[in-house]
PDB file of C-alpha atoms in Angstrom:
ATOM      1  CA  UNK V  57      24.230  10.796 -16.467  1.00 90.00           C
ATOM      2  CA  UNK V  58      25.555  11.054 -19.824  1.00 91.00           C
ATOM      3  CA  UNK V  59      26.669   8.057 -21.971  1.00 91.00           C
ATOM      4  CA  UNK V  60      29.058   7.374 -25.006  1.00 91.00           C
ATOM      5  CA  UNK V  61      28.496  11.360 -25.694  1.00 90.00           C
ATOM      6  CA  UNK V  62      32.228  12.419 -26.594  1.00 89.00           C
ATOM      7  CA  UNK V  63      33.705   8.944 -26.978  1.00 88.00           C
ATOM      8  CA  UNK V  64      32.582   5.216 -26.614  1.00 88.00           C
ATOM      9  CA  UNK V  65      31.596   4.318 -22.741  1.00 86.00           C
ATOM     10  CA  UNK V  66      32.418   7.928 -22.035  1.00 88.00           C
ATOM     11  CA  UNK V  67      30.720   9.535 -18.842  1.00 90.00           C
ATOM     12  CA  UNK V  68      29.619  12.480 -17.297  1.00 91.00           C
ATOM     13  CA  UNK V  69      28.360  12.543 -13.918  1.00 91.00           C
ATOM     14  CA  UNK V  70      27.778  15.255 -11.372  1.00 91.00           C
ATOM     15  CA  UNK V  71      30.020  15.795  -8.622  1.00 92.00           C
ATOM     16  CA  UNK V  72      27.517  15.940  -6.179  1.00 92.00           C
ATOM     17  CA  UNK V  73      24.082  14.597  -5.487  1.00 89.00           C
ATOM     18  CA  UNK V  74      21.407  15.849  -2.113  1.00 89.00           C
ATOM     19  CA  UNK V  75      18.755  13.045  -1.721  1.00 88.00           C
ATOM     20  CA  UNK V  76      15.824  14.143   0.432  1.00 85.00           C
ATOM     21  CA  UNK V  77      14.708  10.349  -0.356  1.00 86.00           C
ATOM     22  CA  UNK V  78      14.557   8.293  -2.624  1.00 89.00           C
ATOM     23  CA  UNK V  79      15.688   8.940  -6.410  1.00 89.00           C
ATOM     24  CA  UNK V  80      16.252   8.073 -10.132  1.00 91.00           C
ATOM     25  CA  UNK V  81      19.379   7.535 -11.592  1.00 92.00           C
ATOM     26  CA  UNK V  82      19.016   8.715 -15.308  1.00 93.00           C
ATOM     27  CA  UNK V  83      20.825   6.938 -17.987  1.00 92.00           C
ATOM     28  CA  UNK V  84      21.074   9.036 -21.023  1.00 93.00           C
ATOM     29  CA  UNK V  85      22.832   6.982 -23.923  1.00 92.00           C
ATOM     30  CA  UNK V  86      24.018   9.272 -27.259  1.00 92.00           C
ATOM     31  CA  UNK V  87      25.750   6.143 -28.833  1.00 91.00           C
ATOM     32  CA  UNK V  88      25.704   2.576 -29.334  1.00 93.00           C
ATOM     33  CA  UNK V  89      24.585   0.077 -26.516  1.00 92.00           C
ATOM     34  CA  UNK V  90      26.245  -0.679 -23.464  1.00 92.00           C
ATOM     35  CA  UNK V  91      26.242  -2.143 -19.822  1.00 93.00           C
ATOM     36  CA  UNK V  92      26.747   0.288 -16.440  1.00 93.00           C
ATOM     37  CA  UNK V  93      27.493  -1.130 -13.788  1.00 94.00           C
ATOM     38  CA  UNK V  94      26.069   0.834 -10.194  1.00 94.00           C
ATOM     39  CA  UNK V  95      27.461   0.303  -6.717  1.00 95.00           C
ATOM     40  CA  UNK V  96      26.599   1.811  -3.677  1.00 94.00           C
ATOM     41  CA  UNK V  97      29.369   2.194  -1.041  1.00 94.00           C
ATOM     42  CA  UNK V  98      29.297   1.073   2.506  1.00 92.00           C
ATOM     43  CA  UNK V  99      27.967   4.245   4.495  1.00 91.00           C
ATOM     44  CA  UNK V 100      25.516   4.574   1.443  1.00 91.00           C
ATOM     45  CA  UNK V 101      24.226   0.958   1.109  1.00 91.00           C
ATOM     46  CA  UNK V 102      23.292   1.232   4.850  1.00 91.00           C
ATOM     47  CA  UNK V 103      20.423   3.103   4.391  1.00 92.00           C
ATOM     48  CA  UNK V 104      19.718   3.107   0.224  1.00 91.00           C
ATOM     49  CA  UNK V 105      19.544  -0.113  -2.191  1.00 92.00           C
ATOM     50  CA  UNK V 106      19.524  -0.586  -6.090  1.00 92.00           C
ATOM     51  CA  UNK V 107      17.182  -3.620  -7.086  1.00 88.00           C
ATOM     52  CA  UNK V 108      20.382  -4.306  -9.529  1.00 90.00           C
ATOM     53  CA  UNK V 109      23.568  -3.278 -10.067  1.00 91.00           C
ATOM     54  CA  UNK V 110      24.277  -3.585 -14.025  1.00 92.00           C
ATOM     55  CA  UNK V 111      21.843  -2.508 -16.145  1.00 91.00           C
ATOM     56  CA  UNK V 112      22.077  -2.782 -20.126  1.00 92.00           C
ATOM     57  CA  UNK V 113      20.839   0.525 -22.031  1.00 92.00           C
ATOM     58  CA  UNK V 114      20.329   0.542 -25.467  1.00 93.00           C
ATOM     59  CA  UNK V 115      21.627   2.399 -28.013  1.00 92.00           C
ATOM     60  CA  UNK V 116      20.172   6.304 -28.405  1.00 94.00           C
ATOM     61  CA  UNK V 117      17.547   5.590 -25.422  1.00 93.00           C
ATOM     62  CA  UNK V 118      17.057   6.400 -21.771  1.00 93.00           C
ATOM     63  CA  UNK V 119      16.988   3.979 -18.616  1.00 92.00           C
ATOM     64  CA  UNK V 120      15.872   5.356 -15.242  1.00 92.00           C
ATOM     65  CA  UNK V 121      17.622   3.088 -11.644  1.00 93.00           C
ATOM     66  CA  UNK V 122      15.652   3.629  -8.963  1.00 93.00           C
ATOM     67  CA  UNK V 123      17.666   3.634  -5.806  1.00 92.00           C
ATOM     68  CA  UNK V 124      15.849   3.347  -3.022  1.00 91.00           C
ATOM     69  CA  UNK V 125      16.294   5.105  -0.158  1.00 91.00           C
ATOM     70  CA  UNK V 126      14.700   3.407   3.606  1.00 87.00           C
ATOM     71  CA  UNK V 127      17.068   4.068   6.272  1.00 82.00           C
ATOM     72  CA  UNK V 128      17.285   7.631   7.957  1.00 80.00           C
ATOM     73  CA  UNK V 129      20.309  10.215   7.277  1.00 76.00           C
ATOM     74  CA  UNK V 130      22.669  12.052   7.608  1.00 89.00           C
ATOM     75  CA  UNK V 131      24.519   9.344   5.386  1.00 92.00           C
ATOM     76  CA  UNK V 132      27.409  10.278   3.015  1.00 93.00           C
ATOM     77  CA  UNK V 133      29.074   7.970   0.170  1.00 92.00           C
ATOM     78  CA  UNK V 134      29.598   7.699  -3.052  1.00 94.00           C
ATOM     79  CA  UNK V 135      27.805   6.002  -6.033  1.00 93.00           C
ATOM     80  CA  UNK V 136      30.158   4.420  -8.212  1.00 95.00           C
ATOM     81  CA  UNK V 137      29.480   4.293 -12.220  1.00 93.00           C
ATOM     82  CA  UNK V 138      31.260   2.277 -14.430  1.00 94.00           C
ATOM     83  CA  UNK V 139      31.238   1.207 -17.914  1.00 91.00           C
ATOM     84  CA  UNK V 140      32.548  -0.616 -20.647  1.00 85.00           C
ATOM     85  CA  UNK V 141      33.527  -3.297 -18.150  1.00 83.00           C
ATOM     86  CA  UNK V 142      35.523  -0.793 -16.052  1.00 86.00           C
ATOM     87  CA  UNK V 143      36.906   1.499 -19.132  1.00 86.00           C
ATOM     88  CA  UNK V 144      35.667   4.108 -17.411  1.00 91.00           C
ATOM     89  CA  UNK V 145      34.857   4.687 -14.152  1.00 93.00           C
ATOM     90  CA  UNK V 146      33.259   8.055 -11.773  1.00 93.00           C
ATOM     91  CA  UNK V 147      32.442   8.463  -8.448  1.00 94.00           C
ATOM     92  CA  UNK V 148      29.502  10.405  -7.263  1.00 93.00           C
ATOM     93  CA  UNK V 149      29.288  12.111  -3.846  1.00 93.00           C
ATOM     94  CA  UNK V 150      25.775  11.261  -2.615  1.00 92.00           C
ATOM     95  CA  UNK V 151      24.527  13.125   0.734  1.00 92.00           C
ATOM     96  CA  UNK V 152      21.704  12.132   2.093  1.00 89.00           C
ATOM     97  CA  UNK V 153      20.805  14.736   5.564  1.00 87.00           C
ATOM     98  CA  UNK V 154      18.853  13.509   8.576  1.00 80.00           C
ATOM     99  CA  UNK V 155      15.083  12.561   8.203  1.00 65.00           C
ATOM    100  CA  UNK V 156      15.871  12.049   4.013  1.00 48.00           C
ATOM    101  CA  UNK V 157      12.598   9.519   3.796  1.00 49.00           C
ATOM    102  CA  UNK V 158      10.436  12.135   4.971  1.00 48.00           C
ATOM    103  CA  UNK V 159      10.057  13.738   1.426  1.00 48.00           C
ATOM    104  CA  UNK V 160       9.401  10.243  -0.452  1.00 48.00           C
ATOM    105  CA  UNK V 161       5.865   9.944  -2.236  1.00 56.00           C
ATOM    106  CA  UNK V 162       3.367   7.414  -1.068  1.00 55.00           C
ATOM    107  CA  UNK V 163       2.632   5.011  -4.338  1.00 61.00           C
ATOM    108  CA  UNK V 164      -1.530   4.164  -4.472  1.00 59.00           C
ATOM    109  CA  UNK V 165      -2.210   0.958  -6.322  1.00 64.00           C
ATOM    110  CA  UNK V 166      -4.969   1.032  -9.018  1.00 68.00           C
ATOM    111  CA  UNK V 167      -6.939  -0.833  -7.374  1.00 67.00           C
ATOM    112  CA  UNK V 168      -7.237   0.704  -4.709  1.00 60.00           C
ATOM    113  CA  UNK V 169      -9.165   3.774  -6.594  1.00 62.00           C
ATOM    114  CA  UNK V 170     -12.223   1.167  -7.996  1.00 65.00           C
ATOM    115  CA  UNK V 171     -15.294   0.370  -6.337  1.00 69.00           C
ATOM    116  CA  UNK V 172     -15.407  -2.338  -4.001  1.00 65.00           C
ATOM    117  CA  UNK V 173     -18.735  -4.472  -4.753  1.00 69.00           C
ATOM    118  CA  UNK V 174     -20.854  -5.351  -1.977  1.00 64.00           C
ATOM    119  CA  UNK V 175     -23.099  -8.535  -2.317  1.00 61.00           C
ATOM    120  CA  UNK V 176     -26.563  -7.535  -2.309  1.00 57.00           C
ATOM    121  CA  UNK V 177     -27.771 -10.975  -1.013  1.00 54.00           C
ATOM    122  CA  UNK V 178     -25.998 -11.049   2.133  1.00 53.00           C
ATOM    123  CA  UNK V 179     -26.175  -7.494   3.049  1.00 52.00           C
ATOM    124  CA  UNK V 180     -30.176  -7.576   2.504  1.00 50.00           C
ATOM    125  CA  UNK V 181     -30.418 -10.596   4.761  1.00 52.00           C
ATOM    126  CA  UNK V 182     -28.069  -9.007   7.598  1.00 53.00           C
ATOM    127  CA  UNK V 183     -30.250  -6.445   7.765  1.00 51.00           C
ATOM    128  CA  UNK V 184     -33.027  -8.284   8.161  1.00 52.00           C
ATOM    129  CA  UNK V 185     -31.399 -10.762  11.018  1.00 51.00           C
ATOM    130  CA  UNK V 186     -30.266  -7.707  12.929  1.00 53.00           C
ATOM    131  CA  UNK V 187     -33.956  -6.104  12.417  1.00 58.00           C
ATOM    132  CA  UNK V 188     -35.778  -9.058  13.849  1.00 60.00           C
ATOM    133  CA  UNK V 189     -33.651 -10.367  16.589  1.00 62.00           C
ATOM    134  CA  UNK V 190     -34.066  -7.042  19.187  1.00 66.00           C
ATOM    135  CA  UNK V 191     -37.904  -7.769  18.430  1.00 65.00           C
ATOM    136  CA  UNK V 192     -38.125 -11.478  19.133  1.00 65.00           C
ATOM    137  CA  UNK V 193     -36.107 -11.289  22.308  1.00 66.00           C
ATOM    138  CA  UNK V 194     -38.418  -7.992  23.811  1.00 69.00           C
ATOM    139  CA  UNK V 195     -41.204 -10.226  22.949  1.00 68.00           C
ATOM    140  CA  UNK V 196     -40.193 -13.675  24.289  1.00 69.00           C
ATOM    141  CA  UNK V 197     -39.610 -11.091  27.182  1.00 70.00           C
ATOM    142  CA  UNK V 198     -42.677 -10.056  27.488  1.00 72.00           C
ATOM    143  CA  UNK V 199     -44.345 -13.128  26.593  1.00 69.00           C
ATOM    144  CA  UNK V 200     -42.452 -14.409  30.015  1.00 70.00           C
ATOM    145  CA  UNK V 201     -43.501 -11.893  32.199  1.00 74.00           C
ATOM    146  CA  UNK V 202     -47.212 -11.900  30.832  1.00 71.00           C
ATOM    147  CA  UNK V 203     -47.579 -14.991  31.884  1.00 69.00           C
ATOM    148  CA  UNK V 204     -46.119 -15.013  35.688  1.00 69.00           C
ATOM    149  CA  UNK V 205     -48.325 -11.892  35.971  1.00 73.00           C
ATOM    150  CA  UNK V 206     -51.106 -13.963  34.819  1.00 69.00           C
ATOM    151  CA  UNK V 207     -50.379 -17.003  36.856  1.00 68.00           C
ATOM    152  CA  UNK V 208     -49.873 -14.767  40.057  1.00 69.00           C
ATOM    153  CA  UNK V 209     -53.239 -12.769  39.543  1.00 73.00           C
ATOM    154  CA  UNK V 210     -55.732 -15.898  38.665  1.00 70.00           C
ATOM    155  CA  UNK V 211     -53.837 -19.068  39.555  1.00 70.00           C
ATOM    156  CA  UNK V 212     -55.234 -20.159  37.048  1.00 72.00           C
ATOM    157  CA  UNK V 213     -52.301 -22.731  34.954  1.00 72.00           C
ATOM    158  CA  UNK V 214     -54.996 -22.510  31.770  1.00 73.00           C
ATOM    159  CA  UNK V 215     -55.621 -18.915  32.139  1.00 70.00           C
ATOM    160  CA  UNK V 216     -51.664 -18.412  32.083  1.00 70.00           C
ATOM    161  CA  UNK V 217     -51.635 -20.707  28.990  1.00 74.00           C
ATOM    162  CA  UNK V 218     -54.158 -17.963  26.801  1.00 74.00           C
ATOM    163  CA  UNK V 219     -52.623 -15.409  27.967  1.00 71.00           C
ATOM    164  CA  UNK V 220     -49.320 -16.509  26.573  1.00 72.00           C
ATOM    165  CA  UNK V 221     -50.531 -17.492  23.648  1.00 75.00           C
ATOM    166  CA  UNK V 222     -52.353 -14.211  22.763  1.00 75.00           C
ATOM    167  CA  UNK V 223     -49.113 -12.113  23.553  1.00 73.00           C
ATOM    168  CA  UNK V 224     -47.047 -14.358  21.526  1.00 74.00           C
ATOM    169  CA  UNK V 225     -49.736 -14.052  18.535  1.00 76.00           C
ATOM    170  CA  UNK V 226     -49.892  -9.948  18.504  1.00 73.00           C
ATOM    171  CA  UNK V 227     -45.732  -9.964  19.261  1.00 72.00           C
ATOM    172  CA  UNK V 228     -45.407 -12.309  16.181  1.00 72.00           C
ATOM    173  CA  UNK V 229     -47.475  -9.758  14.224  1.00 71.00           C
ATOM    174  CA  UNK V 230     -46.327  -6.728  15.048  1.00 69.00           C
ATOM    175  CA  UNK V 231     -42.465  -8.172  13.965  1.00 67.00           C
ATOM    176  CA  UNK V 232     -43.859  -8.948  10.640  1.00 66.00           C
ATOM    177  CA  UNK V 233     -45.463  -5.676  10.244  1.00 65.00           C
ATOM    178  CA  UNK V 234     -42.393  -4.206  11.258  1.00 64.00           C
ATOM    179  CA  UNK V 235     -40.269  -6.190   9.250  1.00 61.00           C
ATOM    180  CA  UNK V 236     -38.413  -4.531   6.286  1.00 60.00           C
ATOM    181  CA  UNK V 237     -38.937  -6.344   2.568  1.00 56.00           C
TER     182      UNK V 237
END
């Protein structure tokens, strides 16, 4: 949209606008500083929004109005301009067609494209938990049956006593040799 180009809060507009989703409005202002005021009508405010309707452009610059579109087609209004407080006033016929989000461009956050760090403490030690715990619980296993083999065989109660002991000792070091560092 053109402002204050042939006369003071003079517009041009188009006629006619497609949105296939959402859009910029752009402001061009070839004068001296003004307000426009933006208004969706009913049929297109059911499915599009403006974050605000007046909007104050400076004098020789550019302002870009996002209006937003979230609801699904086919939708057809009109976008109202006005400005110099309603000195002059157009009417844009806005036609948005059925699925006219579809097209819209996902927006990626910064952030999201950095590294994530990982703490090196806790990760190490998880490991190391996770490493250990399948190898304790075969070996109090084993250490269990061991010794009701034992006690069965010799009936022997201090007999069953070594030979716990013994499978406990060569289970405990065979989960420290196995044991990452």
């Amino acid at each position: 949209m053109h402002l204050n180009r042939t006369d003071i809060h003079s517009l041009e507009v188009p006629n006619e606008f497609d949105a296939t989703g959402s859009f910029d409005v752009r402001l061009v202002n070839h004068g001296e500083a003004l307000h426009v005021h933006l208004h969706l009508d009913d049929s297109l405010s059911s499915v599009a929004s403006l974050d605000a309707t007046n909007h104050h452009v400076r004098a020789e610059t550019d302002r870009l109005v996002r209006v937003t579109v979230d609801g699904d087609g086919p939708v057809r209004g009109k976008l109202k301009v006005v400005t110099g407080y309603g000195a002059e006033t157009r009417y844009i016929d806005i036609y948005i067609p059925e699925g006219g989000t579809e097209n819209e461009p996902v927006i990626v956050d910064d952030e999201l494209s950095k590294p994530q760090p990982k703490p090196a403490a806790e990760s190490a030690s998880d490991l190391e938990d996770l490493s250990a715990g399948p190898i304790l619980a075969a070996g109090g296993f084993t250490v269990l049956i061991a010794g009701l083999i034992t006690l069965v065989l010799t009936e022997s109660v201090l007999l069953t006593v070594v030979a716990v002991l013994a499978v406990t000792i060569v289970i405990g070091l065979l989960s420290v040799a196995v044991r990452p560092t």
